[in-house]
Amino acid sequence: MAEPEKKIETPAAGGSGRTWTPTESAKKKATTFRWIAAALWVVAIAAEAVAIFWLLRQREFIGEDGVLVRDPETGLLQEQGVTAQFPQWALITLIVLLVVIAALSITGSFLWKKANRLDPAEKSDTVRFFVQNQLGAIIAVIAFLPLVILIFLNKDMDKGQKTTAGIIGVILAIGAVALGIDYDPPSVEQYTADQSTVIQLLGQDEVVWVDGGAVYHVCDSVSDIQTGSEKRTGTTAEAVEAGKIRLTLKFASELRACGLAVPENADEITDALRAIQDGQVDTLLPAPVWADPADAPIEVEDAATDESD
C-alpha cells in the first residue's frame, strides 16, 4: 500500500492557513482596549479645550481705580492705570491640567499599543499601518501643541509664570509623544511568517509557552520554559493573545532538544524570521530543507503563479 500523503492542516483558532488572524477573544480584548483608549484621549482633549478657552482667559486687575482715557489712534476708551495679570490659582490649575492631560494621553497610548499587539495592522497597508501604530503619539501632539503655543503667547502671564507653565508643558508633551510612539510595531505579516514557520516545522499550528516568557516555543522540553510555571499549549494566535508576540529564534536547538528533525537551512530561516520581525516583511521566508524527505512533518507545494504572455 502506498503511504498516505501528508496534507496541510488548517490552523485552528484564528489561523486561516494563509494569513494569520487573531482569535475571537483577542479581537474583543483589542476592541475594548481601543474604546477605553479613545475615551481617555477624548477626555484629554476636552481638558485641553477647557484650558484654552477658559483657564488661559482668566485675569485679575491691579489698580482698578484707574481713569478712562480716549485712545486718539482708535477713538476707543481704555482704562489707564489698570494692569491685568494671570492669577496664581489659574497657574496652579493649568499645571494640574497639564499633568492630567499627560496621564490620560500616556495611559491611552499604552492601551492602544496593547490592542495593536493582539490585533495588528498589515504593513502592506502603509497609511493605516502608520496611523494605527503611531496614533498615541499623534493624539499627544494634538493634546499638547496648541495649548503649549498659547501658553507662550499669553500676554497676561508674567515671565516667571510663562516659563514655569511652558517648560512643564513642553516636558510633559515630549514624554507623552515619546511614550506614544510604537518603536517596534507588530504586523499581520510578521505573525503570519511565524505561523507558517511553525506549521512547516511541526506539521501543525501548535506551540508552547509559559506565563512569564516573552516568546513561544516549538516544544515543551526546552530549558527556557522549565521555570516552574504552568506550560501552556495552543495555536500561534492563542500565544499572541497570551502576550507572546513572536516565535523564538532558537527553534533549531529546541527541535534538537526535543528529538525532532531540524532542517538543514535552519540558519537561513532564522535570519529571515529575524528580518521579518525587524519589520522587513518583504523578506523571503525559505522553505525547510530536510536531509531526509521523510523527516518533513508536512508537505507544502508552492502556489501556482499566473504567467503572462
PDB file of C-alpha atoms in Angstrom, residues 99-307:
ATOM      1  CA  VAL A  99      -0.304  66.637  34.253  1.00  0.00           C
ATOM      2  CA  VAL A 100      -3.811  65.193  33.876  1.00  0.00           C
ATOM      3  CA  ILE A 101      -3.664  65.536  30.075  1.00  0.00           C
ATOM      4  CA  ALA A 102      -0.290  63.755  30.028  1.00  0.00           C
ATOM      5  CA  ALA A 103      -1.565  60.928  32.257  1.00  0.00           C
ATOM      6  CA  LEU A 104      -4.655  60.401  30.109  1.00  0.00           C
ATOM      7  CA  SER A 105      -2.670  60.546  26.872  1.00  0.00           C
ATOM      8  CA  ILE A 106       0.008  58.098  28.037  1.00  0.00           C
ATOM      9  CA  THR A 107      -2.465  55.627  29.559  1.00  0.00           C
ATOM     10  CA  GLY A 108      -4.466  55.669  26.336  1.00  0.00           C
ATOM     11  CA  SER A 109      -1.299  55.068  24.314  1.00  0.00           C
ATOM     12  CA  PHE A 110      -0.336  52.033  26.403  1.00  0.00           C
ATOM     13  CA  LEU A 111      -3.787  50.503  25.965  1.00  0.00           C
ATOM     14  CA  TRP A 112      -3.768  51.265  22.221  1.00  0.00           C
ATOM     15  CA  LYS A 113      -0.364  49.602  21.752  1.00  0.00           C
ATOM     16  CA  LYS A 114      -1.556  46.593  23.741  1.00  0.00           C
ATOM     17  CA  ALA A 115      -4.539  46.332  21.386  1.00  0.00           C
ATOM     18  CA  ASN A 116      -2.240  46.506  18.362  1.00  0.00           C
ATOM     19  CA  ARG A 117      -0.267  43.523  19.635  1.00  0.00           C
ATOM     20  CA  LEU A 118      -3.441  41.499  19.897  1.00  0.00           C
ATOM     21  CA  ASP A 119      -4.872  42.660  16.555  1.00  0.00           C
ATOM     22  CA  PRO A 120      -2.181  44.283  14.372  1.00  0.00           C
ATOM     23  CA  ALA A 121      -2.497  46.008  11.016  1.00  0.00           C
ATOM     24  CA  GLU A 122      -0.986  44.807   7.766  1.00  0.00           C
ATOM     25  CA  LYS A 123       2.267  46.568   6.916  1.00  0.00           C
ATOM     26  CA  SER A 124       1.346  46.425   3.241  1.00  0.00           C
ATOM     27  CA  ASP A 125      -1.425  48.942   4.033  1.00  0.00           C
ATOM     28  CA  THR A 126       1.139  51.683   4.623  1.00  0.00           C
ATOM     29  CA  VAL A 127      -1.094  54.562   5.716  1.00  0.00           C
ATOM     30  CA  ARG A 128      -3.280  52.508   8.025  1.00  0.00           C
ATOM     31  CA  PHE A 129      -0.242  50.737   9.489  1.00  0.00           C
ATOM     32  CA  PHE A 130       1.425  54.047  10.338  1.00  0.00           C
ATOM     33  CA  VAL A 131      -1.684  55.746  11.734  1.00  0.00           C
ATOM     34  CA  GLN A 132      -2.826  52.727  13.737  1.00  0.00           C
ATOM     35  CA  ASN A 133       0.574  52.183  15.340  1.00  0.00           C
ATOM     36  CA  GLN A 134       1.508  55.831  15.931  1.00  0.00           C
ATOM     37  CA  LEU A 135      -1.934  57.162  16.898  1.00  0.00           C
ATOM     38  CA  GLY A 136      -0.850  57.570  20.516  1.00  0.00           C
ATOM     39  CA  ALA A 137       1.908  59.979  19.514  1.00  0.00           C
ATOM     40  CA  ILE A 138      -0.426  61.830  17.129  1.00  0.00           C
ATOM     41  CA  ILE A 139      -3.016  62.318  19.883  1.00  0.00           C
ATOM     42  CA  ALA A 140      -0.308  63.546  22.268  1.00  0.00           C
ATOM     43  CA  VAL A 141       0.691  66.223  19.753  1.00  0.00           C
ATOM     44  CA  ILE A 142      -2.947  67.279  19.346  1.00  0.00           C
ATOM     45  CA  ALA A 143      -3.498  67.362  23.097  1.00  0.00           C
ATOM     46  CA  PHE A 144      -0.421  69.463  23.877  1.00  0.00           C
ATOM     47  CA  LEU A 145       0.838  71.515  20.933  1.00  0.00           C
ATOM     48  CA  PRO A 146      -1.956  74.157  20.716  1.00  0.00           C
ATOM     49  CA  LEU A 147      -2.018  74.580  24.495  1.00  0.00           C
ATOM     50  CA  VAL A 148       1.769  74.957  24.833  1.00  0.00           C
ATOM     51  CA  ILE A 149       1.844  77.512  21.993  1.00  0.00           C
ATOM     52  CA  LEU A 150      -0.924  79.569  23.613  1.00  0.00           C
ATOM     53  CA  ILE A 151       0.860  79.475  26.960  1.00  0.00           C
ATOM     54  CA  PHE A 152       3.915  81.134  25.420  1.00  0.00           C
ATOM     55  CA  LEU A 153       1.708  83.650  23.578  1.00  0.00           C
ATOM     56  CA  ASN A 154      -0.361  84.576  26.630  1.00  0.00           C
ATOM     57  CA  LYS A 155       0.003  88.324  27.262  1.00  0.00           C
ATOM     58  CA  ASP A 156      -1.296  88.285  30.839  1.00  0.00           C
ATOM     59  CA  MET A 157       1.278  85.851  32.221  1.00  0.00           C
ATOM     60  CA  ASP A 158       4.444  87.309  33.628  1.00  0.00           C
ATOM     61  CA  LYS A 159       7.807  85.906  32.567  1.00  0.00           C
ATOM     62  CA  GLY A 160       8.055  83.548  35.550  1.00  0.00           C
ATOM     63  CA  GLN A 161       4.574  82.100  35.056  1.00  0.00           C
ATOM     64  CA  LYS A 162       5.107  81.645  31.339  1.00  0.00           C
ATOM     65  CA  THR A 163       8.468  79.941  31.885  1.00  0.00           C
ATOM     66  CA  THR A 164       7.109  77.612  34.559  1.00  0.00           C
ATOM     67  CA  ALA A 165       3.976  76.536  32.709  1.00  0.00           C
ATOM     68  CA  GLY A 166       5.728  76.448  29.334  1.00  0.00           C
ATOM     69  CA  ILE A 167       8.629  74.251  30.453  1.00  0.00           C
ATOM     70  CA  ILE A 168       6.335  71.835  32.295  1.00  0.00           C
ATOM     71  CA  GLY A 169       4.080  71.667  29.237  1.00  0.00           C
ATOM     72  CA  VAL A 170       6.981  71.004  26.866  1.00  0.00           C
ATOM     73  CA  ILE A 171       8.470  68.283  29.099  1.00  0.00           C
ATOM     74  CA  LEU A 172       5.117  66.540  29.507  1.00  0.00           C
ATOM     75  CA  ALA A 173       4.406  66.838  25.787  1.00  0.00           C
ATOM     76  CA  ILE A 174       7.759  65.303  24.834  1.00  0.00           C
ATOM     77  CA  GLY A 175       7.202  62.485  27.329  1.00  0.00           C
ATOM     78  CA  ALA A 176       3.676  61.784  26.060  1.00  0.00           C
ATOM     79  CA  VAL A 177       4.789  61.777  22.417  1.00  0.00           C
ATOM     80  CA  ALA A 178       7.828  59.576  23.145  1.00  0.00           C
ATOM     81  CA  LEU A 179       5.729  57.063  25.085  1.00  0.00           C
ATOM     82  CA  GLY A 180       3.003  57.195  22.438  1.00  0.00           C
ATOM     83  CA  ILE A 181       5.356  56.125  19.647  1.00  0.00           C
ATOM     84  CA  ASP A 182       5.431  52.395  18.912  1.00  0.00           C
ATOM     85  CA  TYR A 183       9.085  51.766  18.089  1.00  0.00           C
ATOM     86  CA  ASP A 184       8.597  48.101  17.175  1.00  0.00           C
ATOM     87  CA  PRO A 185       5.031  47.686  15.930  1.00  0.00           C
ATOM     88  CA  PRO A 186       3.872  44.161  15.097  1.00  0.00           C
ATOM     89  CA  SER A 187       2.222  43.334  11.800  1.00  0.00           C
ATOM     90  CA  VAL A 188      -0.028  40.658  10.341  1.00  0.00           C
ATOM     91  CA  GLU A 189       2.854  39.752   8.009  1.00  0.00           C
ATOM     92  CA  GLN A 190       5.180  39.143  10.967  1.00  0.00           C
ATOM     93  CA  TYR A 191       2.671  36.928  12.752  1.00  0.00           C
ATOM     94  CA  THR A 192       1.929  35.078   9.509  1.00  0.00           C
ATOM     95  CA  ALA A 193       5.628  34.322   8.954  1.00  0.00           C
ATOM     96  CA  ASP A 194       5.943  32.880  12.460  1.00  0.00           C
ATOM     97  CA  GLN A 195       2.772  30.803  11.980  1.00  0.00           C
ATOM     98  CA  SER A 196       3.970  29.499   8.594  1.00  0.00           C
ATOM     99  CA  THR A 197       7.317  28.516  10.098  1.00  0.00           C
ATOM    100  CA  VAL A 198       5.675  26.646  12.968  1.00  0.00           C
ATOM    101  CA  ILE A 199       3.393  24.688  10.618  1.00  0.00           C
ATOM    102  CA  GLN A 200       6.269  23.733   8.299  1.00  0.00           C
ATOM    103  CA  LEU A 201       8.492  22.682  11.210  1.00  0.00           C
ATOM    104  CA  LEU A 202       5.905  20.802  13.254  1.00  0.00           C
ATOM    105  CA  GLY A 203       3.159  19.908  10.814  1.00  0.00           C
ATOM    106  CA  GLN A 204       0.537  21.877  12.713  1.00  0.00           C
ATOM    107  CA  ASP A 205      -0.078  25.263  14.324  1.00  0.00           C
ATOM    108  CA  GLU A 206       0.731  24.293  17.908  1.00  0.00           C
ATOM    109  CA  VAL A 207       3.275  25.977  20.178  1.00  0.00           C
ATOM    110  CA  VAL A 208       4.188  26.094  23.863  1.00  0.00           C
ATOM    111  CA  TRP A 209       4.696  28.999  26.262  1.00  0.00           C
ATOM    112  CA  VAL A 210       4.739  29.925  29.949  1.00  0.00           C
ATOM    113  CA  ASP A 211       3.148  32.939  31.615  1.00  0.00           C
ATOM    114  CA  GLY A 212       6.423  34.670  32.406  1.00  0.00           C
ATOM    115  CA  GLY A 213       8.026  34.328  28.981  1.00  0.00           C
ATOM    116  CA  ALA A 214       8.112  36.773  26.091  1.00  0.00           C
ATOM    117  CA  VAL A 215       8.127  34.291  23.183  1.00  0.00           C
ATOM    118  CA  TYR A 216       6.583  30.939  22.319  1.00  0.00           C
ATOM    119  CA  HIS A 217       8.423  27.690  21.663  1.00  0.00           C
ATOM    120  CA  VAL A 218       8.211  24.634  19.416  1.00  0.00           C
ATOM    121  CA  CYS A 219       8.089  22.001  22.190  1.00  0.00           C
ATOM    122  CA  ASP A 220       7.780  21.692  25.971  1.00  0.00           C
ATOM    123  CA  SER A 221      11.146  20.072  26.791  1.00  0.00           C
ATOM    124  CA  VAL A 222      13.393  23.101  26.310  1.00  0.00           C
ATOM    125  CA  SER A 223      15.250  24.721  29.187  1.00  0.00           C
ATOM    126  CA  ASP A 224      13.780  28.195  28.650  1.00  0.00           C
ATOM    127  CA  ILE A 225      10.359  27.085  29.886  1.00  0.00           C
ATOM    128  CA  GLN A 226      11.482  24.877  32.770  1.00  0.00           C
ATOM    129  CA  THR A 227      10.657  27.693  35.172  1.00  0.00           C
ATOM    130  CA  GLY A 228       8.108  26.014  37.390  1.00  0.00           C
ATOM    131  CA  SER A 229       5.321  27.955  35.728  1.00  0.00           C
ATOM    132  CA  GLU A 230       2.499  26.083  34.050  1.00  0.00           C
ATOM    133  CA  LYS A 231       3.260  25.191  30.440  1.00  0.00           C
ATOM    134  CA  ARG A 232       0.516  26.209  28.055  1.00  0.00           C
ATOM    135  CA  THR A 233      -0.122  24.802  24.608  1.00  0.00           C
ATOM    136  CA  GLY A 234      -2.117  26.374  21.800  1.00  0.00           C
ATOM    137  CA  THR A 235      -2.009  27.969  18.383  1.00  0.00           C
ATOM    138  CA  THR A 236       0.228  30.889  17.495  1.00  0.00           C
ATOM    139  CA  ALA A 237      -2.872  33.129  17.675  1.00  0.00           C
ATOM    140  CA  GLU A 238      -3.575  31.923  21.215  1.00  0.00           C
ATOM    141  CA  ALA A 239       0.074  32.511  22.146  1.00  0.00           C
ATOM    142  CA  VAL A 240      -0.179  36.102  20.866  1.00  0.00           C
ATOM    143  CA  GLU A 241      -3.366  36.563  22.886  1.00  0.00           C
ATOM    144  CA  ALA A 242      -1.371  35.450  25.934  1.00  0.00           C
ATOM    145  CA  GLY A 243       1.207  38.174  25.268  1.00  0.00           C
ATOM    146  CA  LYS A 244       3.857  36.154  23.391  1.00  0.00           C
ATOM    147  CA  ILE A 245       4.291  38.138  20.217  1.00  0.00           C
ATOM    148  CA  ARG A 246       6.824  36.020  18.301  1.00  0.00           C
ATOM    149  CA  LEU A 247       8.383  32.623  17.759  1.00  0.00           C
ATOM    150  CA  THR A 248      11.718  32.074  19.474  1.00  0.00           C
ATOM    151  CA  LEU A 249      14.676  32.377  17.128  1.00  0.00           C
ATOM    152  CA  LYS A 250      16.302  29.423  18.917  1.00  0.00           C
ATOM    153  CA  PHE A 251      13.853  26.963  17.389  1.00  0.00           C
ATOM    154  CA  ALA A 252      16.648  24.829  15.852  1.00  0.00           C
ATOM    155  CA  SER A 253      18.245  23.995  19.207  1.00  0.00           C
ATOM    156  CA  GLU A 254      14.766  23.430  20.652  1.00  0.00           C
ATOM    157  CA  LEU A 255      13.944  20.916  17.908  1.00  0.00           C
ATOM    158  CA  ARG A 256      17.185  19.043  18.684  1.00  0.00           C
ATOM    159  CA  ALA A 257      16.437  19.066  22.421  1.00  0.00           C
ATOM    160  CA  CYS A 258      13.043  17.536  21.756  1.00  0.00           C
ATOM    161  CA  GLY A 259      14.349  14.884  19.369  1.00  0.00           C
ATOM    162  CA  LEU A 260      12.668  16.432  16.339  1.00  0.00           C
ATOM    163  CA  ALA A 261      14.120  16.815  12.868  1.00  0.00           C
ATOM    164  CA  VAL A 262      15.983  20.042  12.172  1.00  0.00           C
ATOM    165  CA  PRO A 263      16.001  21.499   8.639  1.00  0.00           C
ATOM    166  CA  GLU A 264      19.430  21.862   7.017  1.00  0.00           C
ATOM    167  CA  ASN A 265      18.745  25.541   6.299  1.00  0.00           C
ATOM    168  CA  ALA A 266      17.664  26.411   9.844  1.00  0.00           C
ATOM    169  CA  ASP A 267      20.121  29.330   9.919  1.00  0.00           C
ATOM    170  CA  GLU A 268      18.601  30.816   6.751  1.00  0.00           C
ATOM    171  CA  ILE A 269      15.095  30.507   8.206  1.00  0.00           C
ATOM    172  CA  THR A 270      16.293  32.149  11.421  1.00  0.00           C
ATOM    173  CA  ASP A 271      17.846  35.060   9.529  1.00  0.00           C
ATOM    174  CA  ALA A 272      14.663  35.541   7.501  1.00  0.00           C
ATOM    175  CA  LEU A 273      12.474  35.479  10.611  1.00  0.00           C
ATOM    176  CA  ARG A 274      14.755  37.980  12.324  1.00  0.00           C
ATOM    177  CA  ALA A 275      14.497  40.339   9.356  1.00  0.00           C
ATOM    178  CA  ILE A 276      10.710  39.986   9.218  1.00  0.00           C
ATOM    179  CA  GLN A 277      10.409  40.543  12.965  1.00  0.00           C
ATOM    180  CA  ASP A 278      12.528  43.669  12.488  1.00  0.00           C
ATOM    181  CA  GLY A 279       9.970  44.996  10.010  1.00  0.00           C
ATOM    182  CA  GLN A 280      11.420  43.786   6.697  1.00  0.00           C
ATOM    183  CA  VAL A 281       8.220  41.943   5.827  1.00  0.00           C
ATOM    184  CA  ASP A 282       9.119  41.556   2.121  1.00  0.00           C
ATOM    185  CA  THR A 283      11.895  39.133   3.091  1.00  0.00           C
ATOM    186  CA  LEU A 284      11.522  35.688   1.510  1.00  0.00           C
ATOM    187  CA  LEU A 285      10.837  33.000   4.115  1.00  0.00           C
ATOM    188  CA  PRO A 286      12.763  29.901   2.927  1.00  0.00           C
ATOM    189  CA  ALA A 287      11.011  26.548   2.888  1.00  0.00           C
ATOM    190  CA  PRO A 288      12.656  23.999   5.213  1.00  0.00           C
ATOM    191  CA  VAL A 289      15.186  21.740   3.519  1.00  0.00           C
ATOM    192  CA  TRP A 290      15.284  18.265   5.092  1.00  0.00           C
ATOM    193  CA  ALA A 291      18.207  15.849   4.922  1.00  0.00           C
ATOM    194  CA  ASP A 292      15.701  13.026   4.550  1.00  0.00           C
ATOM    195  CA  PRO A 293      12.425  13.962   2.812  1.00  0.00           C
ATOM    196  CA  ALA A 294      10.677  11.561   5.204  1.00  0.00           C
ATOM    197  CA  ASP A 295      11.609  13.929   8.058  1.00  0.00           C
ATOM    198  CA  ALA A 296       9.284  16.617   6.703  1.00  0.00           C
ATOM    199  CA  PRO A 297       6.291  16.780   9.067  1.00  0.00           C
ATOM    200  CA  ILE A 298       4.162  18.246   6.280  1.00  0.00           C
ATOM    201  CA  GLU A 299       4.325  18.577   2.515  1.00  0.00           C
ATOM    202  CA  VAL A 300       3.574  22.043   1.185  1.00  0.00           C
ATOM    203  CA  GLU A 301       3.665  22.760  -2.533  1.00  0.00           C
ATOM    204  CA  ASP A 302       4.429  26.155  -3.999  1.00  0.00           C
ATOM    205  CA  ALA A 303       1.343  28.009  -5.109  1.00  0.00           C
ATOM    206  CA  ALA A 304       0.739  28.227  -8.825  1.00  0.00           C
ATOM    207  CA  THR A 305       1.628  31.575 -10.383  1.00  0.00           C
ATOM    208  CA  ASP A 306      -0.124  33.222 -13.296  1.00  0.00           C
ATOM    209  CA  GLU A 307       2.236  33.543 -16.243  1.00  0.00           C
TER     210      GLU A 307
END
